[in-house]
Amino acid sequence: MTPQPGSAGDVLTLISAGSATTRSDLARLTGLARSTISQRVDALIERGLVEEIESGESTGGRPPRQLRLHTEEHAFAGVDLGATHCRVALMDMSGDVLAECEDALLIGEGPEKVLAHVDRRLDRLLGEVGRPRSALRAMGIGVPGPVEFATGRPNNPPIMPGWNDYPVPEYFDGVSVLVDNDVNVMALGEHRHSFPDINHLLFVKVGTGIGCGIMAQGRLHRGAQGSAGDIGHIRVSGHEDAGCRCGNSACLEAVAGGAAIARRLTELGLPAESGADVVALVQAGNTQALRLVREAGRHIGEVLASLVNFFNPEVIVVGGALSRVHEHLLAGIRETVYRRSLPLATHHLSITPSQAGINAAALGAGILAIEHYLSPDNINRIVNA
């Protein structure tokens, strides 16, 4: 159902965006009669979504009353599930973080154990900020594997044994749950946190594997089945001997991912098991690790150069474990992208490390939940219920 112009959902969108702070603003922007605006606003106030307060800035006569989101009685959660960690951020309706925590947690333990842990952490965080479980309106969860977004079910995730087709949203009672690939929520979190005015952005996660989140016209682009941005399995010429976990060879992540670099360092007599070990060696000034990270950046840059020509982004943000040595990784990426992409496509292109950092996924998952809850369709359902 497409909301009618000036519906309660549209009115809330104007208020939440800061485009309208008074009833007069709403009447002017929507063209609706003041009586209709009053009906919409009163319904939102009755549902606890909006509050109206005196601004205290009177120039004579009755002080004007300001409209704003009623954030105190609502809570939202952003959950970042990695291969070895769980990060949970509790947020209010405006997107401010109320409380957060991070724990070591193996996603390979399976959905029941992992989601039970998340459930306990939600109760603890809600208790810390003095809000009941009933205040939790929606939650977003980012997972390190492909997801069918419409159902919230992981789809054959290679590092998530036991999760395939598991109905994650159904585990949590009484709350809307949205599940997405971790790099998608990272892209959303980075965009809303650091680049809200940018329309076209690519977020590239370089960790054990490599993935890409796509923001087009300020919105996440997932593709027909939710697999858009899976650049880790684009073929890199000249590396046919690099076997990939997907069963093919010469995939980008099998050549330039953190696990691939760690494997090559081990072969050179520098034991490394993960991207974190690679980062430690680079930070210690190991020249072999420095060389391989920059070389990985060039390989990633080859793939991104094609994406730049195709998609023409304004910004490419690089995050993930290896972004902690971004000065070396980005040097290789920039070198290749600017050399191999069309000048028109790179004229205003910025390639930068993540500014949201390790919080990007949890922030993005929380924002995913908030934007779903505040969408005009959902607000209209709440008001009309």
Tab-separated table of N, CA and C in Angstrom, residues 8-132:
chain	number	residue	atom	x	y	z
A	8	ALA	N	-0.404	10.203	7.969
A	8	ALA	CA	0.305	10.297	9.250
A	8	ALA	C	1.765	9.884	9.088
A	9	GLY	N	2.008	8.860	8.265
A	9	GLY	CA	3.380	8.428	8.026
A	9	GLY	C	4.214	9.499	7.360
A	10	ASP	N	3.624	10.214	6.392
A	10	ASP	CA	4.339	11.295	5.726
A	10	ASP	C	4.625	12.440	6.690
A	11	VAL	N	3.650	12.739	7.537
A	11	VAL	CA	3.828	13.798	8.524
A	11	VAL	C	4.977	13.458	9.465
A	12	LEU	N	5.036	12.207	9.929
A	12	LEU	CA	6.117	11.809	10.823
A	12	LEU	C	7.463	11.882	10.112
A	13	THR	N	7.505	11.532	8.832
A	13	THR	CA	8.751	11.613	8.070
A	13	THR	C	9.269	13.047	8.045
A	14	LEU	N	8.390	14.009	7.847
A	14	LEU	CA	8.796	15.418	7.831
A	14	LEU	C	9.315	15.859	9.194
A	15	ILE	N	8.666	15.376	10.250
A	15	ILE	CA	9.100	15.743	11.602
A	15	ILE	C	10.446	15.102	11.920
A	16	SER	N	10.602	13.810	11.614
A	16	SER	CA	11.840	13.101	11.957
A	16	SER	C	13.030	13.624	11.164
A	17	ALA	N	12.782	14.123	9.952
A	17	ALA	CA	13.864	14.661	9.127
A	17	ALA	C	14.235	16.083	9.527
A	18	GLY	N	13.432	16.697	10.404
A	18	GLY	CA	13.684	18.077	10.798
A	18	GLY	C	13.165	19.093	9.795
A	19	SER	N	12.407	18.618	8.792
A	19	SER	CA	11.877	19.524	7.771
A	19	SER	C	10.717	20.358	8.306
A	20	ALA	N	10.025	19.835	9.319
A	20	ALA	CA	8.897	20.553	9.910
A	20	ALA	C	8.971	20.422	11.421
A	21	THR	N	8.883	21.552	12.117
A	21	THR	CA	8.932	21.515	13.581
A	21	THR	C	7.658	22.080	14.213
A	22	THR	N	6.744	22.573	13.391
A	22	THR	CA	5.477	23.086	13.912
A	22	THR	C	4.336	22.610	13.016
A	23	ARG	N	3.125	22.746	13.520
A	23	ARG	CA	1.952	22.399	12.714
A	23	ARG	C	1.846	23.316	11.500
A	24	SER	N	2.252	24.567	11.669
A	24	SER	CA	2.228	25.493	10.533
A	24	SER	C	3.189	25.043	9.439
A	25	ASP	N	4.369	24.548	9.843
A	25	ASP	CA	5.320	24.019	8.860
A	25	ASP	C	4.686	22.882	8.069
A	26	LEU	N	4.024	21.981	8.779
A	26	LEU	CA	3.411	20.822	8.128
A	26	LEU	C	2.333	21.251	7.142
A	27	ALA	N	1.518	22.215	7.521
A	27	ALA	CA	0.464	22.686	6.621
A	27	ALA	C	1.066	23.314	5.370
A	28	ARG	N	2.151	24.066	5.576
A	28	ARG	CA	2.794	24.720	4.431
A	28	ARG	C	3.440	23.702	3.489
A	29	LEU	N	4.097	22.692	4.047
A	29	LEU	CA	4.826	21.719	3.224
A	29	LEU	C	3.899	20.724	2.524
A	30	THR	N	2.798	20.368	3.172
A	30	THR	CA	1.907	19.356	2.593
A	30	THR	C	0.756	19.957	1.805
A	31	GLY	N	0.425	21.226	2.099
A	31	GLY	CA	-0.726	21.834	1.444
A	31	GLY	C	-2.052	21.394	2.033
A	32	LEU	N	-2.018	20.658	3.141
A	32	LEU	CA	-3.252	20.185	3.774
A	32	LEU	C	-3.833	21.263	4.686
A	33	ALA	N	-5.123	21.150	4.929
A	33	ALA	CA	-5.790	22.080	5.839
A	33	ALA	C	-5.255	21.901	7.255
A	34	ARG	N	-5.290	22.972	8.030
A	34	ARG	CA	-4.790	22.899	9.405
A	34	ARG	C	-5.560	21.869	10.229
A	35	SER	N	-6.861	21.741	9.951
A	35	SER	CA	-7.659	20.768	10.696
A	35	SER	C	-7.178	19.342	10.397
A	36	THR	N	-6.812	19.078	9.146
A	36	THR	CA	-6.303	17.754	8.772
A	36	THR	C	-4.946	17.500	9.415
A	37	ILE	N	-4.091	18.515	9.400
A	37	ILE	CA	-2.779	18.389	10.047
A	37	ILE	C	-2.960	18.109	11.531
A	38	SER	N	-3.889	18.779	12.169
A	38	SER	CA	-4.125	18.550	13.598
A	38	SER	C	-4.564	17.123	13.866
A	39	GLN	N	-5.389	16.573	12.986
A	39	GLN	CA	-5.805	15.177	13.138
A	39	GLN	C	-4.599	14.244	13.051
A	40	ARG	N	-3.731	14.495	12.055
A	40	ARG	CA	-2.547	13.639	11.880
A	40	ARG	C	-1.622	13.732	13.106
A	41	VAL	N	-1.353	14.966	13.520
A	41	VAL	CA	-0.427	15.172	14.637
A	41	VAL	C	-1.005	14.598	15.924
A	42	ASP	N	-2.270	14.828	16.174
A	42	ASP	CA	-2.892	14.312	17.405
A	42	ASP	C	-2.845	12.785	17.441
A	43	ALA	N	-3.023	12.145	16.272
A	43	ALA	CA	-2.955	10.680	16.224
A	43	ALA	C	-1.542	10.198	16.541
A	44	LEU	N	-0.533	10.915	16.043
A	44	LEU	CA	0.860	10.538	16.321
A	44	LEU	C	1.193	10.749	17.799
A	45	ILE	N	0.689	11.820	18.372
A	45	ILE	CA	0.918	12.072	19.797
A	45	ILE	C	0.238	10.997	20.639
A	46	GLU	N	-0.983	10.624	20.254
A	46	GLU	CA	-1.728	9.605	20.997
A	46	GLU	C	-1.007	8.267	20.994
A	47	ARG	N	-0.332	7.946	19.891
A	47	ARG	CA	0.403	6.672	19.795
A	47	ARG	C	1.794	6.756	20.427
A	48	GLY	N	2.131	7.904	20.996
A	48	GLY	CA	3.431	8.048	21.653
A	48	GLY	C	4.588	8.197	20.704
A	49	LEU	N	4.339	8.586	19.457
A	49	LEU	CA	5.396	8.714	18.455
A	49	LEU	C	5.965	10.121	18.373
A	50	VAL	N	5.156	11.104	18.706
A	50	VAL	CA	5.540	12.514	18.607
A	50	VAL	C	5.143	13.210	19.897
A	51	GLU	N	5.898	14.232	20.279
A	51	GLU	CA	5.509	15.076	21.399
A	51	GLU	C	5.587	16.537	20.964
A	52	GLU	N	4.807	17.364	21.646
A	52	GLU	CA	4.742	18.783	21.318
A	52	GLU	C	5.092	19.564	22.571
A	53	ILE	N	6.118	20.400	22.467
A	53	ILE	CA	6.602	21.120	23.640
A	53	ILE	C	6.707	22.603	23.314
A	54	GLU	N	6.689	23.431	24.366
A	54	GLU	CA	6.873	24.862	24.170
A	54	GLU	C	8.335	25.140	23.887
A	55	SER	N	8.581	25.960	22.887
A	55	SER	CA	9.970	26.252	22.501
A	55	SER	C	10.629	27.234	23.439
A	56	GLY	N	9.812	28.042	24.149
A	56	GLY	CA	10.385	29.046	25.032
A	56	GLY	C	10.916	30.254	24.305
A	57	GLU	N	10.627	30.406	23.014
A	57	GLU	CA	11.144	31.520	22.225
A	57	GLU	C	9.987	32.359	21.694
A	58	SER	N	9.278	32.970	22.586
A	58	SER	CA	8.124	33.790	22.205
A	58	SER	C	8.561	35.215	21.905
A	59	THR	N	8.001	35.777	20.855
A	59	THR	CA	8.258	37.175	20.522
A	59	THR	C	7.048	38.030	20.875
A	60	GLY	N	6.208	37.514	21.725
A	60	GLY	CA	4.975	38.197	22.102
A	60	GLY	C	3.796	37.284	21.879
A	61	GLY	N	2.941	37.169	22.882
A	61	GLY	CA	1.817	36.268	22.742
A	61	GLY	C	2.186	34.867	23.193
A	62	ARG	N	1.400	33.912	22.738
A	62	ARG	CA	1.603	32.527	23.159
A	62	ARG	C	2.874	31.953	22.537
A	63	PRO	N	3.756	31.325	23.341
A	63	PRO	CA	4.984	30.749	22.782
A	63	PRO	C	4.664	29.663	21.749
A	64	PRO	N	5.409	29.608	20.652
A	64	PRO	CA	5.165	28.559	19.650
A	64	PRO	C	5.479	27.187	20.220
A	65	ARG	N	4.763	26.172	19.761
A	65	ARG	CA	4.977	24.801	20.224
A	65	ARG	C	5.710	24.014	19.148
A	66	GLN	N	6.706	23.276	19.577
A	66	GLN	CA	7.569	22.543	18.661
A	66	GLN	C	7.243	21.048	18.669
A	67	LEU	N	7.279	20.461	17.493
A	67	LEU	CA	7.060	19.027	17.345
A	67	LEU	C	8.394	18.306	17.245
A	68	ARG	N	8.489	17.155	17.905
A	68	ARG	CA	9.698	16.334	17.792
A	68	ARG	C	9.338	14.889	18.081
A	69	LEU	N	10.239	13.983	17.684
A	69	LEU	CA	10.026	12.574	17.974
A	69	LEU	C	10.013	12.346	19.479
A	70	HIS	N	9.126	11.470	19.906
A	70	HIS	CA	9.055	11.106	21.329
A	70	HIS	C	9.964	9.900	21.534
A	71	THR	N	11.212	10.164	21.854
A	71	THR	CA	12.222	9.111	21.872
A	71	THR	C	12.266	8.313	23.166
A	72	GLU	N	11.704	8.865	24.251
A	72	GLU	CA	11.947	8.264	25.568
A	72	GLU	C	11.309	6.900	25.766
A	73	GLU	N	10.215	6.598	25.081
A	73	GLU	CA	9.504	5.346	25.345
A	73	GLU	C	9.745	4.275	24.281
A	74	HIS	N	10.717	4.513	23.421
A	74	HIS	CA	10.990	3.561	22.349
A	74	HIS	C	12.469	3.182	22.368
A	75	ALA	N	12.746	1.957	21.980
A	75	ALA	CA	14.139	1.512	21.876
A	75	ALA	C	14.279	0.618	20.648
A	76	PHE	N	15.471	0.629	20.090
A	76	PHE	CA	15.783	-0.168	18.902
A	76	PHE	C	17.161	-0.779	19.105
A	77	ALA	N	17.388	-1.924	18.492
A	77	ALA	CA	18.665	-2.616	18.679
A	77	ALA	C	19.342	-2.858	17.344
A	78	GLY	N	20.647	-2.664	17.326
A	78	GLY	CA	21.483	-3.036	16.187
A	78	GLY	C	22.443	-4.110	16.638
A	79	VAL	N	22.448	-5.244	15.948
A	79	VAL	CA	23.271	-6.389	16.349
A	79	VAL	C	24.252	-6.719	15.227
A	80	ASP	N	25.518	-6.736	15.564
A	80	ASP	CA	26.576	-7.087	14.625
A	80	ASP	C	27.129	-8.449	15.020
A	81	LEU	N	26.796	-9.471	14.229
A	81	LEU	CA	27.319	-10.815	14.470
A	81	LEU	C	28.467	-11.080	13.494
A	82	GLY	N	29.665	-11.232	14.031
A	82	GLY	CA	30.808	-11.584	13.205
A	82	GLY	C	31.164	-13.046	13.404
A	83	ALA	N	32.214	-13.468	12.764
A	83	ALA	CA	32.635	-14.858	12.906
A	83	ALA	C	33.020	-15.178	14.347
A	84	THR	N	33.582	-14.169	15.050
A	84	THR	CA	34.077	-14.420	16.410
A	84	THR	C	33.617	-13.373	17.414
A	85	HIS	N	32.649	-12.534	17.067
A	85	HIS	CA	32.217	-11.510	18.016
A	85	HIS	C	30.733	-11.223	17.878
A	86	CYS	N	30.193	-10.597	18.921
A	86	CYS	CA	28.812	-10.116	18.925
A	86	CYS	C	28.822	-8.715	19.521
A	87	ARG	N	28.368	-7.755	18.743
A	87	ARG	CA	28.295	-6.373	19.221
A	87	ARG	C	26.834	-5.934	19.164
A	88	VAL	N	26.326	-5.394	20.267
A	88	VAL	CA	24.928	-4.970	20.348
A	88	VAL	C	24.880	-3.505	20.748
A	89	ALA	N	24.123	-2.707	19.991
A	89	ALA	CA	23.927	-1.294	20.310
A	89	ALA	C	22.441	-1.046	20.523
A	90	LEU	N	22.097	-0.461	21.664
A	90	LEU	CA	20.718	-0.081	21.954
A	90	LEU	C	20.575	1.399	21.634
A	91	MET	N	19.577	1.732	20.814
A	91	MET	CA	19.441	3.091	20.299
A	91	MET	C	18.041	3.632	20.558
A	92	ASP	N	17.922	4.962	20.568
A	92	ASP	CA	16.594	5.549	20.654
A	92	ASP	C	16.082	5.847	19.245
A	93	MET	N	14.889	6.424	19.163
A	93	MET	CA	14.252	6.604	17.867
A	93	MET	C	15.017	7.571	16.960
A	94	SER	N	15.811	8.465	17.542
A	94	SER	CA	16.575	9.421	16.748
A	94	SER	C	17.899	8.850	16.269
A	95	GLY	N	18.241	7.630	16.710
A	95	GLY	CA	19.483	7.000	16.291
A	95	GLY	C	20.633	7.178	17.263
A	96	ASP	N	20.399	7.859	18.381
A	96	ASP	CA	21.455	8.007	19.387
A	96	ASP	C	21.649	6.689	20.137
A	97	VAL	N	22.896	6.330	20.397
A	97	VAL	CA	23.208	5.091	21.113
A	97	VAL	C	23.014	5.304	22.609
A	98	LEU	N	22.167	4.473	23.209
A	98	LEU	CA	21.885	4.554	24.649
A	98	LEU	C	22.846	3.697	25.462
A	99	ALA	N	23.176	2.519	24.931
A	99	ALA	CA	24.082	1.590	25.612
A	99	ALA	C	24.574	0.584	24.580
A	100	GLU	N	25.717	-0.002	24.840
A	100	GLU	CA	26.270	-0.975	23.897
A	100	GLU	C	27.191	-1.938	24.628
A	101	CYS	N	27.431	-3.079	23.992
A	101	CYS	CA	28.349	-4.052	24.563
A	101	CYS	C	28.931	-4.904	23.448
A	102	GLU	N	30.045	-5.537	23.729
A	102	GLU	CA	30.675	-6.445	22.773
A	102	GLU	C	31.204	-7.661	23.521
A	103	ASP	N	30.993	-8.839	22.943
A	103	ASP	CA	31.464	-10.078	23.536
A	103	ASP	C	32.137	-10.931	22.475
A	104	ALA	N	33.091	-11.739	22.903
A	104	ALA	CA	33.633	-12.776	22.023
A	104	ALA	C	32.573	-13.868	21.895
A	105	LEU	N	32.269	-14.262	20.667
A	105	LEU	CA	31.220	-15.254	20.438
A	105	LEU	C	31.460	-15.900	19.077
A	106	LEU	N	31.458	-17.217	19.040
A	106	LEU	CA	31.674	-17.940	17.790
A	106	LEU	C	30.351	-18.179	17.095
A	107	ILE	N	30.202	-17.615	15.903
A	107	ILE	CA	28.940	-17.790	15.198
A	107	ILE	C	28.745	-19.239	14.775
A	108	GLY	N	29.839	-19.994	14.717
A	108	GLY	CA	29.762	-21.406	14.376
A	108	GLY	C	29.098	-22.254	15.449
A	109	GLU	N	28.793	-21.665	16.625
A	109	GLU	CA	28.085	-22.405	17.664
A	109	GLU	C	26.625	-22.644	17.292
A	110	GLY	N	26.159	-21.959	16.251
A	110	GLY	CA	24.801	-22.209	15.775
A	110	GLY	C	23.809	-21.154	16.214
A	111	PRO	N	22.683	-21.061	15.513
A	111	PRO	CA	21.726	-19.977	15.766
A	111	PRO	C	21.106	-19.989	17.159
A	112	GLU	N	20.793	-21.160	17.709
A	112	GLU	CA	20.121	-21.190	19.003
A	112	GLU	C	20.987	-20.567	20.099
A	113	LYS	N	22.258	-20.976	20.167
A	113	LYS	CA	23.149	-20.450	21.205
A	113	LYS	C	23.463	-18.974	20.984
A	114	VAL	N	23.720	-18.612	19.731
A	114	VAL	CA	24.098	-17.229	19.431
A	114	VAL	C	22.932	-16.282	19.679
A	115	LEU	N	21.747	-16.623	19.218
A	115	LEU	CA	20.593	-15.740	19.393
A	115	LEU	C	20.136	-15.679	20.848
A	116	ALA	N	20.333	-16.774	21.596
A	116	ALA	CA	20.040	-16.735	23.034
A	116	ALA	C	20.962	-15.744	23.734
A	117	HIS	N	22.220	-15.713	23.310
A	117	HIS	CA	23.176	-14.745	23.860
A	117	HIS	C	22.724	-13.322	23.546
A	118	VAL	N	22.308	-13.081	22.306
A	118	VAL	CA	21.819	-11.755	21.920
A	118	VAL	C	20.624	-11.363	22.776
A	119	ASP	N	19.714	-12.291	22.989
A	119	ASP	CA	18.507	-12.027	23.783
A	119	ASP	C	18.871	-11.608	25.204
A	120	ARG	N	19.836	-12.296	25.801
A	120	ARG	CA	20.261	-11.940	27.161
A	120	ARG	C	20.895	-10.554	27.193
A	121	ARG	N	21.690	-10.249	26.190
A	121	ARG	CA	22.350	-8.948	26.152
A	121	ARG	C	21.330	-7.812	25.977
A	122	LEU	N	20.285	-8.065	25.199
A	122	LEU	CA	19.239	-7.058	25.027
A	122	LEU	C	18.567	-6.751	26.362
A	123	ASP	N	18.256	-7.789	27.126
A	123	ASP	CA	17.634	-7.582	28.434
A	123	ASP	C	18.557	-6.782	29.352
A	124	ARG	N	19.839	-7.087	29.297
A	124	ARG	CA	20.785	-6.383	30.168
A	124	ARG	C	20.887	-4.903	29.789
A	125	LEU	N	20.992	-4.626	28.500
A	125	LEU	CA	21.127	-3.242	28.054
A	125	LEU	C	19.859	-2.436	28.337
A	126	LEU	N	18.701	-3.050	28.112
A	126	LEU	CA	17.445	-2.371	28.425
A	126	LEU	C	17.363	-2.055	29.918
A	127	GLY	N	17.825	-2.986	30.734
A	127	GLY	CA	17.846	-2.747	32.180
A	127	GLY	C	18.769	-1.602	32.553
A	128	GLU	N	19.906	-1.492	31.853
A	128	GLU	CA	20.863	-0.425	32.149
A	128	GLU	C	20.271	0.957	31.903
A	129	VAL	N	19.427	1.075	30.887
A	129	VAL	CA	18.854	2.394	30.563
A	129	VAL	C	17.444	2.571	31.126
A	130	GLY	N	16.983	1.568	31.900
A	130	GLY	CA	15.695	1.698	32.575
A	130	GLY	C	14.487	1.630	31.674
A	131	ARG	N	14.559	0.810	30.621
A	131	ARG	CA	13.411	0.654	29.724
A	131	ARG	C	12.964	-0.805	29.717
A	132	PRO	N	11.662	-1.034	29.723
A	132	PRO	CA	11.166	-2.416	29.730
A	132	PRO	C	11.357	-3.077	28.373
